Coordinates of C-alpha atoms in Angstrom, one line a residue:
Chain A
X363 CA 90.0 114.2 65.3
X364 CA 92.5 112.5 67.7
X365 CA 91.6 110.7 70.7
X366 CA 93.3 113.6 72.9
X367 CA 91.2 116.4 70.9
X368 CA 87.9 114.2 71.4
X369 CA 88.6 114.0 74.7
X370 CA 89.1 117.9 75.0
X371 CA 86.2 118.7 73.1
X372 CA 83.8 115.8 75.6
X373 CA 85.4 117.7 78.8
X374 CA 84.8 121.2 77.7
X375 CA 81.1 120.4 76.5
X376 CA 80.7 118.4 80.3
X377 CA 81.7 121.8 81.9
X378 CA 79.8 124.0 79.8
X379 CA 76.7 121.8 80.8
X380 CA 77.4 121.2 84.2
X381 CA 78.1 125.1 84.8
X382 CA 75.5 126.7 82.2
X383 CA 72.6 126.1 85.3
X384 CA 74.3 128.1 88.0
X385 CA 74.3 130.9 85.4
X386 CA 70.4 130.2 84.6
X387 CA 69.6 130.1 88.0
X388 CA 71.2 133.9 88.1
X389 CA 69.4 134.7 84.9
X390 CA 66.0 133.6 87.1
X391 CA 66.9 135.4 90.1
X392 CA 67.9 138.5 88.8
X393 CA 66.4 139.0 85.5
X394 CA 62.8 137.1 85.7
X395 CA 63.8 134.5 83.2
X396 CA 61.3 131.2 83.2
X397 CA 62.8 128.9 85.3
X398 CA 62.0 125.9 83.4
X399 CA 63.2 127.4 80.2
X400 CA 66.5 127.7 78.8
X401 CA 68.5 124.6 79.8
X402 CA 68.5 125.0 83.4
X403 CA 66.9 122.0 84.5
X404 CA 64.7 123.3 87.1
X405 CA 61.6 122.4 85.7
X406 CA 58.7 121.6 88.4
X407 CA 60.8 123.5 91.0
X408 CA 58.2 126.1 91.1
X409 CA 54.8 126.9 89.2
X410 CA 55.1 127.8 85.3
X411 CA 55.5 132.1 85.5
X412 CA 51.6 133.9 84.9
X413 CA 51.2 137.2 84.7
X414 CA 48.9 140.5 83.9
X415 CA 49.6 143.9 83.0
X416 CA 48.0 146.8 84.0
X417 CA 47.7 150.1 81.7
X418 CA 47.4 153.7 83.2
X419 CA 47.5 157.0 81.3
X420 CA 48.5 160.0 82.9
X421 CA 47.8 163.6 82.0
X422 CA 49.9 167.2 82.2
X423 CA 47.9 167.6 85.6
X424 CA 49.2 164.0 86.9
X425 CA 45.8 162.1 87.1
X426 CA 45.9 158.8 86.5
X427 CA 43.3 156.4 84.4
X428 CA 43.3 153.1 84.3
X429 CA 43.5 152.2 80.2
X430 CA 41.4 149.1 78.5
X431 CA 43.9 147.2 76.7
X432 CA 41.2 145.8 74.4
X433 CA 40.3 149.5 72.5
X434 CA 42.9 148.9 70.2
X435 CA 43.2 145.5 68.7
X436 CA 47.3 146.8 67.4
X437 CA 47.4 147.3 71.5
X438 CA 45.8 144.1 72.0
X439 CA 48.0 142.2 70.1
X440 CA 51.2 144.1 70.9
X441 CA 50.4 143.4 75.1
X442 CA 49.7 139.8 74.2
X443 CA 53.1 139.2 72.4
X444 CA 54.8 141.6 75.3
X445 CA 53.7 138.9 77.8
X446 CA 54.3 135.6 75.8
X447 CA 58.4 136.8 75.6
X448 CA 58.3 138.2 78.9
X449 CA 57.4 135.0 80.9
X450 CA 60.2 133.2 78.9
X451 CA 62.5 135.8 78.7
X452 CA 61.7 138.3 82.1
X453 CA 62.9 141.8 82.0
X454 CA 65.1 141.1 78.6
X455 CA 61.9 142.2 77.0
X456 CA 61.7 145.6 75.7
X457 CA 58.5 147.0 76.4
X458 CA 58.5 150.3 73.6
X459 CA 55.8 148.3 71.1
X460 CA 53.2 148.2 74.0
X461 CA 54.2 151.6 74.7
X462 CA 53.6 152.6 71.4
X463 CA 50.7 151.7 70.3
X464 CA 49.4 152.2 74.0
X465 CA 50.5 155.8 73.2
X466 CA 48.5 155.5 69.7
X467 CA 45.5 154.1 71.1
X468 CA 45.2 157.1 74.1
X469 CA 47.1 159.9 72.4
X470 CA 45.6 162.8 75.0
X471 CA 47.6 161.5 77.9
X472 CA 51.7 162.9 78.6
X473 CA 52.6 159.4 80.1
X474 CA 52.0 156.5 80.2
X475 CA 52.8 153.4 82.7
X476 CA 52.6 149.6 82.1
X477 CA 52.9 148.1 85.1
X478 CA 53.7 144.2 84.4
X479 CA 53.0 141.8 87.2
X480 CA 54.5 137.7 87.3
X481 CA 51.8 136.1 89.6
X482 CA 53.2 132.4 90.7
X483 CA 53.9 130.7 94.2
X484 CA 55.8 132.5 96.5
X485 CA 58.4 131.6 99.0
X486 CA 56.0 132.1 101.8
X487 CA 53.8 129.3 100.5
X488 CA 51.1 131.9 98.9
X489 CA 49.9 132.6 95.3
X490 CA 50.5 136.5 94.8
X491 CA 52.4 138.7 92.8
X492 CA 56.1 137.5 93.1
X493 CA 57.6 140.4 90.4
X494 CA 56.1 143.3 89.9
X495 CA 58.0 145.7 87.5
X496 CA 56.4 149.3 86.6
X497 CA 57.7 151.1 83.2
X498 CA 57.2 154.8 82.6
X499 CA 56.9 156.1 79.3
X500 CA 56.5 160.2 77.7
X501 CA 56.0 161.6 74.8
X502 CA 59.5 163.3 73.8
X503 CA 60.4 165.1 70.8
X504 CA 61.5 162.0 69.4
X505 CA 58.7 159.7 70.1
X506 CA 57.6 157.7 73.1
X507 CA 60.2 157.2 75.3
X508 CA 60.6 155.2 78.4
X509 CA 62.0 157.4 81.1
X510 CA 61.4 155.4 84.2
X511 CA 61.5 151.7 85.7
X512 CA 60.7 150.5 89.0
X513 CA 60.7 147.5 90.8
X514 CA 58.4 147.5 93.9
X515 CA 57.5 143.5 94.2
X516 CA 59.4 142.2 96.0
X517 CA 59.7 144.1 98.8
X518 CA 56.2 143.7 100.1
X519 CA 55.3 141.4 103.2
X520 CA 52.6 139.8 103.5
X521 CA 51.2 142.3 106.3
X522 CA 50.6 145.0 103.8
Chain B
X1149 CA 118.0 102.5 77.0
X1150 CA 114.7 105.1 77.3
X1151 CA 111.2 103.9 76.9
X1152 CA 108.4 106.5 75.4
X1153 CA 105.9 106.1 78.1
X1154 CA 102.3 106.7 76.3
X1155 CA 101.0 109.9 77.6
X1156 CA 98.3 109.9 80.6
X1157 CA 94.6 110.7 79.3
X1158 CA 93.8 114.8 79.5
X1159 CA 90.6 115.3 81.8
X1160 CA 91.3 111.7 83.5
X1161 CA 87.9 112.7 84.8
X1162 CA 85.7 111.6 82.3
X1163 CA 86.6 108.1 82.9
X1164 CA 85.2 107.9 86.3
X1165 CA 81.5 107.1 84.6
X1166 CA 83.4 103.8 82.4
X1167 CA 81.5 101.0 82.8
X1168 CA 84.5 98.1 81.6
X1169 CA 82.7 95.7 80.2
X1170 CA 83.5 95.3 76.5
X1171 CA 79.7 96.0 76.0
X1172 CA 79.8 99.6 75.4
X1173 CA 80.5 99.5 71.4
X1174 CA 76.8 97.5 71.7
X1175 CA 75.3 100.3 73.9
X1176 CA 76.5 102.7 71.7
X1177 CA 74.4 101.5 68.6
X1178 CA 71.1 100.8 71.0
X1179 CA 71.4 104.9 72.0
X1180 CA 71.8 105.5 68.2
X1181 CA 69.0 103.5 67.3
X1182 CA 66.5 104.3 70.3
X1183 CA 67.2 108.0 69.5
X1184 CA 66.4 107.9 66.0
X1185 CA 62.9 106.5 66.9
X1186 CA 62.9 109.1 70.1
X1187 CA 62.6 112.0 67.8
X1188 CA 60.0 110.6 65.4
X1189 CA 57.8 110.2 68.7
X1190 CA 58.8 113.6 70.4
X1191 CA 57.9 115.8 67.0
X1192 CA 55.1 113.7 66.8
X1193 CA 53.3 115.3 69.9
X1194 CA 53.2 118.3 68.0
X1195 CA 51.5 116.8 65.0
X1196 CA 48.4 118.8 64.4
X1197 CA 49.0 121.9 66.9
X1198 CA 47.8 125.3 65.3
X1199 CA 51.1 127.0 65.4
X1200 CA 54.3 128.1 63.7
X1201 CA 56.0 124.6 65.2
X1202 CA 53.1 122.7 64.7
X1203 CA 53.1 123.5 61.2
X1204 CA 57.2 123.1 61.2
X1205 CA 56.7 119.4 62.7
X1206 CA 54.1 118.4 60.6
X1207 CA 55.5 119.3 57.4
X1208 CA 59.1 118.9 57.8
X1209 CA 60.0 117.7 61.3
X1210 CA 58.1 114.3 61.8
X1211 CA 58.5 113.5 58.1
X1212 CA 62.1 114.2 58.0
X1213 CA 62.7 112.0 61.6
X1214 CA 60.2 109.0 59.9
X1215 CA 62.9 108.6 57.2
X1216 CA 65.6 109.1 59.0
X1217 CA 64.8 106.5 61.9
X1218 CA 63.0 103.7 59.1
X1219 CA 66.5 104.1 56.9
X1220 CA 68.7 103.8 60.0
X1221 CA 66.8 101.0 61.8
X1222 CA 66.4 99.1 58.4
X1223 CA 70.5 99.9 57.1
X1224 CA 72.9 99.2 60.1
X1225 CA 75.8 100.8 58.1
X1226 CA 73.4 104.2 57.2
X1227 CA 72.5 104.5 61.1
X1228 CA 75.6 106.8 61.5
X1229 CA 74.4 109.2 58.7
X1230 CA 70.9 109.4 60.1
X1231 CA 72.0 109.9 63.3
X1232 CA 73.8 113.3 61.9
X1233 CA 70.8 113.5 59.6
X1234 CA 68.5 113.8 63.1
X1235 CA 71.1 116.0 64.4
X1236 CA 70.6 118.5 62.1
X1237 CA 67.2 118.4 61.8
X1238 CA 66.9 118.5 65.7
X1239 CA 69.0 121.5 65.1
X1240 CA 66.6 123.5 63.0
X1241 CA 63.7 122.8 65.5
X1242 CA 65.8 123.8 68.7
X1243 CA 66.5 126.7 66.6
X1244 CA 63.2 127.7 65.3
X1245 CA 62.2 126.9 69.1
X1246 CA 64.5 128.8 70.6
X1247 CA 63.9 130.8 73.6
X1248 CA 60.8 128.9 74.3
X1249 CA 62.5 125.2 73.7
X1250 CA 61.6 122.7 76.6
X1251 CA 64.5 121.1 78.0
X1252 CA 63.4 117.7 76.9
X1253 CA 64.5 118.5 73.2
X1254 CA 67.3 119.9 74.4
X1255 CA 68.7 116.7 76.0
X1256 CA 67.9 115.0 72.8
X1257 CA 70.0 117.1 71.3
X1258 CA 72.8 116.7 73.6
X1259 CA 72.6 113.0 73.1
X1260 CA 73.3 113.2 69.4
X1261 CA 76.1 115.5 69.9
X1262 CA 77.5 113.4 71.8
X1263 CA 77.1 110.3 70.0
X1264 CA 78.4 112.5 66.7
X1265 CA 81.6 113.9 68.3
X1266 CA 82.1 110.1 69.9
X1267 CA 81.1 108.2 66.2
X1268 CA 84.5 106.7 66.6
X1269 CA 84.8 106.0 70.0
X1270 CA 81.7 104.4 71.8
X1271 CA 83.6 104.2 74.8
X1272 CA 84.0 107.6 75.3
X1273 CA 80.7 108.6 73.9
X1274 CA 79.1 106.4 77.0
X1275 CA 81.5 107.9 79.2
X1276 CA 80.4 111.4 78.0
X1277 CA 76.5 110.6 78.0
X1278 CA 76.5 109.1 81.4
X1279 CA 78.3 112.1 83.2
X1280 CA 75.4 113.9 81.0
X1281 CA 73.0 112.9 83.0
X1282 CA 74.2 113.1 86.3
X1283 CA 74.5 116.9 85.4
X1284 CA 70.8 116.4 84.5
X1285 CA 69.8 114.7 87.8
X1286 CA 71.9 116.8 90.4
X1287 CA 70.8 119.8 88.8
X1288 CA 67.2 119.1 88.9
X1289 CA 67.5 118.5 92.4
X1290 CA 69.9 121.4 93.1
X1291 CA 67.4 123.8 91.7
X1292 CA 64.7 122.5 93.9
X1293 CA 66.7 123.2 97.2
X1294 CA 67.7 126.3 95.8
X1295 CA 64.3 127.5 95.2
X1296 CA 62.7 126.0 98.3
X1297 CA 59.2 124.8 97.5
X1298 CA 59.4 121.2 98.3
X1299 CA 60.6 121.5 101.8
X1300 CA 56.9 122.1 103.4
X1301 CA 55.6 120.4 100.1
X1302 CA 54.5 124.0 98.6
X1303 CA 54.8 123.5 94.8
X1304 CA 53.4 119.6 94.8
X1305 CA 50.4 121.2 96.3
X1306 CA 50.0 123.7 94.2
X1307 CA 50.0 121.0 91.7
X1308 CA 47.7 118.7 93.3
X1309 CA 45.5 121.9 93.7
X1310 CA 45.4 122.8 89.8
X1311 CA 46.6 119.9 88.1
X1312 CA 44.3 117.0 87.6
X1313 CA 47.2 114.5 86.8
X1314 CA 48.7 115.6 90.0
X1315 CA 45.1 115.7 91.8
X1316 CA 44.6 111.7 90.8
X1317 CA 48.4 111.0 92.3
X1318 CA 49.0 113.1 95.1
X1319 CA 45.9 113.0 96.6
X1320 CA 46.4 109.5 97.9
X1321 CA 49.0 110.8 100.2
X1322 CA 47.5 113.4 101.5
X1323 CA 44.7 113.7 104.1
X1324 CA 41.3 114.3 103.7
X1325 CA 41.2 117.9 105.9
X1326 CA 44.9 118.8 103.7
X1327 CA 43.2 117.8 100.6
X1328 CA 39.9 120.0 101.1
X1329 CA 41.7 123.0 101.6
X1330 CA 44.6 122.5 98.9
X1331 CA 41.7 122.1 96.2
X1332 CA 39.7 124.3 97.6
X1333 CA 42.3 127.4 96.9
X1334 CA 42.5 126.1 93.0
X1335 CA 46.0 128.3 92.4
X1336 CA 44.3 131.6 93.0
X1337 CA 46.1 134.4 93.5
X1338 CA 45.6 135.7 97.0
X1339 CA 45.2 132.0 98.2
X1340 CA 47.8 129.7 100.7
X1341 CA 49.9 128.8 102.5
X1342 CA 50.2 125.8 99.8
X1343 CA 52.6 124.3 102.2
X1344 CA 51.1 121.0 104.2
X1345 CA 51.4 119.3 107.6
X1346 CA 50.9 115.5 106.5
X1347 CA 54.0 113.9 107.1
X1348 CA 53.8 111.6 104.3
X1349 CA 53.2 114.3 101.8
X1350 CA 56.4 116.5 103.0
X1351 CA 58.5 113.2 103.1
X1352 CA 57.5 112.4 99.8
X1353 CA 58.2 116.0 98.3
X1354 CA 61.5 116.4 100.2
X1355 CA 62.5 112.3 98.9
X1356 CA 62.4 114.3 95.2
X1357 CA 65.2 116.8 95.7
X1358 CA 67.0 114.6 97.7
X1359 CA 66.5 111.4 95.6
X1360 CA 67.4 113.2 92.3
X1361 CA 71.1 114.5 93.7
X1362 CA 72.0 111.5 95.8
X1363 CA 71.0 109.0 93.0
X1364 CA 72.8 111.1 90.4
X1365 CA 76.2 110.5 93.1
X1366 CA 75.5 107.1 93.5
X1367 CA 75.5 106.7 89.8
X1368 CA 78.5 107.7 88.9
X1369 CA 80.3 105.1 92.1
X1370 CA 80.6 102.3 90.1
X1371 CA 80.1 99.8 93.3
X1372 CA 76.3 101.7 93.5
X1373 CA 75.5 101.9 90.0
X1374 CA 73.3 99.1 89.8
X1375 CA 71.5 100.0 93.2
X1376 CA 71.3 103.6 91.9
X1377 CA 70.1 102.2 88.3
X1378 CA 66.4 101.2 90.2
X1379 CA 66.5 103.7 92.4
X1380 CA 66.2 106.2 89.7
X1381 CA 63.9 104.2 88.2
X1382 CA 61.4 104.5 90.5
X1383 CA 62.0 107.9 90.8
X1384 CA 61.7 108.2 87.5
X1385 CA 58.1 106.4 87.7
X1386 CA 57.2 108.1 90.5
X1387 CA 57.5 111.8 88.9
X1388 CA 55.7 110.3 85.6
X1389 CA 52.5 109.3 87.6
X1390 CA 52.2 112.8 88.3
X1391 CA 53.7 114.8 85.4
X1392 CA 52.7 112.2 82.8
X1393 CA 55.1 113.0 80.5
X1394 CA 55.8 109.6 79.6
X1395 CA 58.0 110.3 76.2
X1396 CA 60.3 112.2 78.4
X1397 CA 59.6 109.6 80.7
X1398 CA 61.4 106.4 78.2
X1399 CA 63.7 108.9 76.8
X1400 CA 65.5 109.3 80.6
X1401 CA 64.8 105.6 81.3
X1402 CA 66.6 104.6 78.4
X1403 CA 69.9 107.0 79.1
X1404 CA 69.6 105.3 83.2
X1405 CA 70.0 102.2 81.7
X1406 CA 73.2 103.2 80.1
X1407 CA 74.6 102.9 83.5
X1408 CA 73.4 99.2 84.2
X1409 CA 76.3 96.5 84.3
X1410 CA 76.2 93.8 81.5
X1411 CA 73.7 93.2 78.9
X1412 CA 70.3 93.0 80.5
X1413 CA 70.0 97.3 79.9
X1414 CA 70.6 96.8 76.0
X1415 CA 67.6 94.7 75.6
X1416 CA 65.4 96.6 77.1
X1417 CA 65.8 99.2 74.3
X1418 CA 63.4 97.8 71.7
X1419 CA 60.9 97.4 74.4
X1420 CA 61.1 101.2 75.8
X1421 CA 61.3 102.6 71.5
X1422 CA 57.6 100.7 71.4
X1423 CA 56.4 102.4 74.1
X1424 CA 57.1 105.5 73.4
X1425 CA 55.6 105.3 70.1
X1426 CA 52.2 103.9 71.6
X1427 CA 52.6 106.7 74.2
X1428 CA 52.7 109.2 71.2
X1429 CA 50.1 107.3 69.7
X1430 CA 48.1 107.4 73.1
X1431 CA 48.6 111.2 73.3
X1432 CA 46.8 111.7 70.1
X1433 CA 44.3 109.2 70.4
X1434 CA 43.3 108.8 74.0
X1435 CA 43.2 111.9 75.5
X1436 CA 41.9 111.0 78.5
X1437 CA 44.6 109.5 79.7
X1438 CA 46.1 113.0 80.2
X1439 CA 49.7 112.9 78.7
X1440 CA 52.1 115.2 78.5

């Protein structure tokens, strides 16, 4: 290496770091990645992501029942994994293996929602449920397919 | 007659961080050294931990850095090789890591590239390293302000509330009313507002944000480096009474002193490589202390 390619290769690894955060912090805002995670250096700038997920099976007649994750230990294991990516990597995650063996685990239901909630502090100063993201799945002729994705947190105030 | 002028330096930028005083060859080889014993400590936090990079560090990782840092520290003319050596091996662990690789390890990592790429031209390496962490300091404290939980002191509460290292630290600045009711809520969900009226406590949380840009500014003005050098110091100490990671901690301390003028930064290299061993050692051994 010459001095002058040294020098090239020093100044384009300097702007890669110095601009790779601004594209983080977009990651974070609009896909739900970790904040501290992947070299953004925002660490402590707000509380390490938690999070739950709620089950619900639905039948041909549209009632909805609230599913126990823990029947199915292939469920179990598939929602733990789900939710270990997911608060790293947000809404990268493809849900389809909790769908699947959610599907397998309560085969009479048509439909089935996951409905994945990221609890952490939220600008208002409170603890609640900052992201809340709410997957549909059927049953198709080719499997369990997701067919629907909504995002109704956040859009509450604190009123509601 | 025409003379061949020498060509100006591309990206003229990079030499805004020089420091000019002949010592940088010597600063170069402290780095390489204190970052070969760096890694040992770092993978050694993970020594015993029932997991996939537990195993990794225990069986590969901490042996490979051992050999690495006890040939380089003992060989002066290996140190080069093992700093490549704990390149690659940092590599593999940011790798097998990877998405869920803290940032620490990632700055380690940085490091050594730079010092690899720079093997031939300390000067430039220093150069490269020091503007390296002023993207590491203005960033940290860009993202605060961005995010907005320190202007009310919102997340440091939340900490005080749920961490104990934070609790022992933080409490002393807030008052006794303030304190009752942050611990009371404990991080539940449904609980707040986290943010607090104690003067001292919101000065203190704002002083982190601001501190960690305008220090990483006055770093890179050479006629405030040294001022800037203690500032971030105690900044540094200051987030370490609370967070407790102290082998992040002497990692940063160690790349602030790069900045200092004259020699009195490179002895102090030997002196932060011990403690970060015993605070390795300490993490293992005296878990009551609560490190990170």
């Amino acid at each position: 290496l010459t001095g002058q390619s040294r020098r090239t290769i020093v100044a384009v690894l300097l702007m890669l770091f110095a601009c790779w955060p601004f594209v983080q912090q977009q990651l974070v805002i609009h896909y739900r990645i970790n904040p501290w995670k992947l070299a953004g250096w925002a660490m402590y700038t707000t509380t390490t992501p938690r999070g739950n997920m709620n089950l619900i099976g639905i039948d041909t007649a549209g009632e909805r029942t609230p599913l126990n994750v823990r029947e199915s230990q292939e469920l179990f294991t598939a929602r733990n994994q789900y939710m270990s990516s997911r608060l790293t990597m947000g809404l990268f995650v493809d849900p389809a293996p909790v769908a699947s063996a959610l599907a397998t685990a309560h085969p009479k239901f048509s439909e089935w929602e996951l409905v994945v909630n990221e609890i952490g502090l939220a600008r208002d100063g409170w603890v609640d449920v900052v992201h809340r993201t709410t997957y549909r799945f059927a049953r198709t002729e080719t499997g369990v397919e997701q067919v629907g994705v909504t995002y109704s947190v956040p859009t509450l105030d604190r009123t509601q | 007659v025409e003379q061949e002028t020498p060509s100006a330096p591309k990206f003229p930028f990079i030499d805004w961080t020089s420091a000019d005083d002949g010592l940088e060859s010597e600063r170069y080889q402290a780095l390489s050294s204190f970052m070969l014993v760096a890694l040992v400590c770092h993978s050694g936090m993970l020594l015993g931990l029932d997991s996939k990079l537990g195993n990794l560090a225990t069986t590969v990782f901490f042996p490979a850095f051992c050999l690495s840092a006890l040939v380089g520290l003992c060989s002066p003319r290996a140190k080069r090789h093992c700093v490549v050596a704990s390149f690659g091996i940092t590599s593999c662990w940011l790798f097998a890591a990877t998405p869920h690789f803290a940032n620490h390890l990632l700055l380690e990592w940085s490091v050594l590239l730079f010092l690899i790429v720079c093997r031939n031209e300390p000067d430039l390496a220093l150069k490269a390293l020091r503007w390296l962490i002023f993207i590491v300091l203005f960033h940290s404290g860009f993202q605060k302000l961005v995010v907005g939980q320190y202007f009310a002191g919102e997340f440091l509460a939340y900490n005080t509330a749920t961490l104990a290292n934070f609790t022992d630290f933080m409490g002393l600045f807030l008052s006794e009313g303030e304190f009752a009711r942050i611990t009371a809520m404990a991080g539940r969900n449904g609980t707040g507002p986290y943010g607090v009226n104690d003067i001292l406590f919101v000065a203190m949380s704002n002083a982190v944000w601001i501190g960690e840009m305008g220090i990483a500014i006055l770093l890179v003005v050479p006629s405030t480096r040294r001022v800037a050098v203690f500032a971030a110091l105690a900044l540094i100490a200051s987030i370490e009474l609370g967070a407790r990671e102290a082998i992040f901690g002497f990692l940063f301390t160690s790349l602030i002193l790069a900045f200092y003028p004259k020699r009195n930064g490179l002895a102090l290299w030997p002196g932060l490589a011990t403690l970060q061993v015993a605070a390795m050692l300490a993490f293992h051994f005296l878990p009551e202390l609560r490190l990170n």
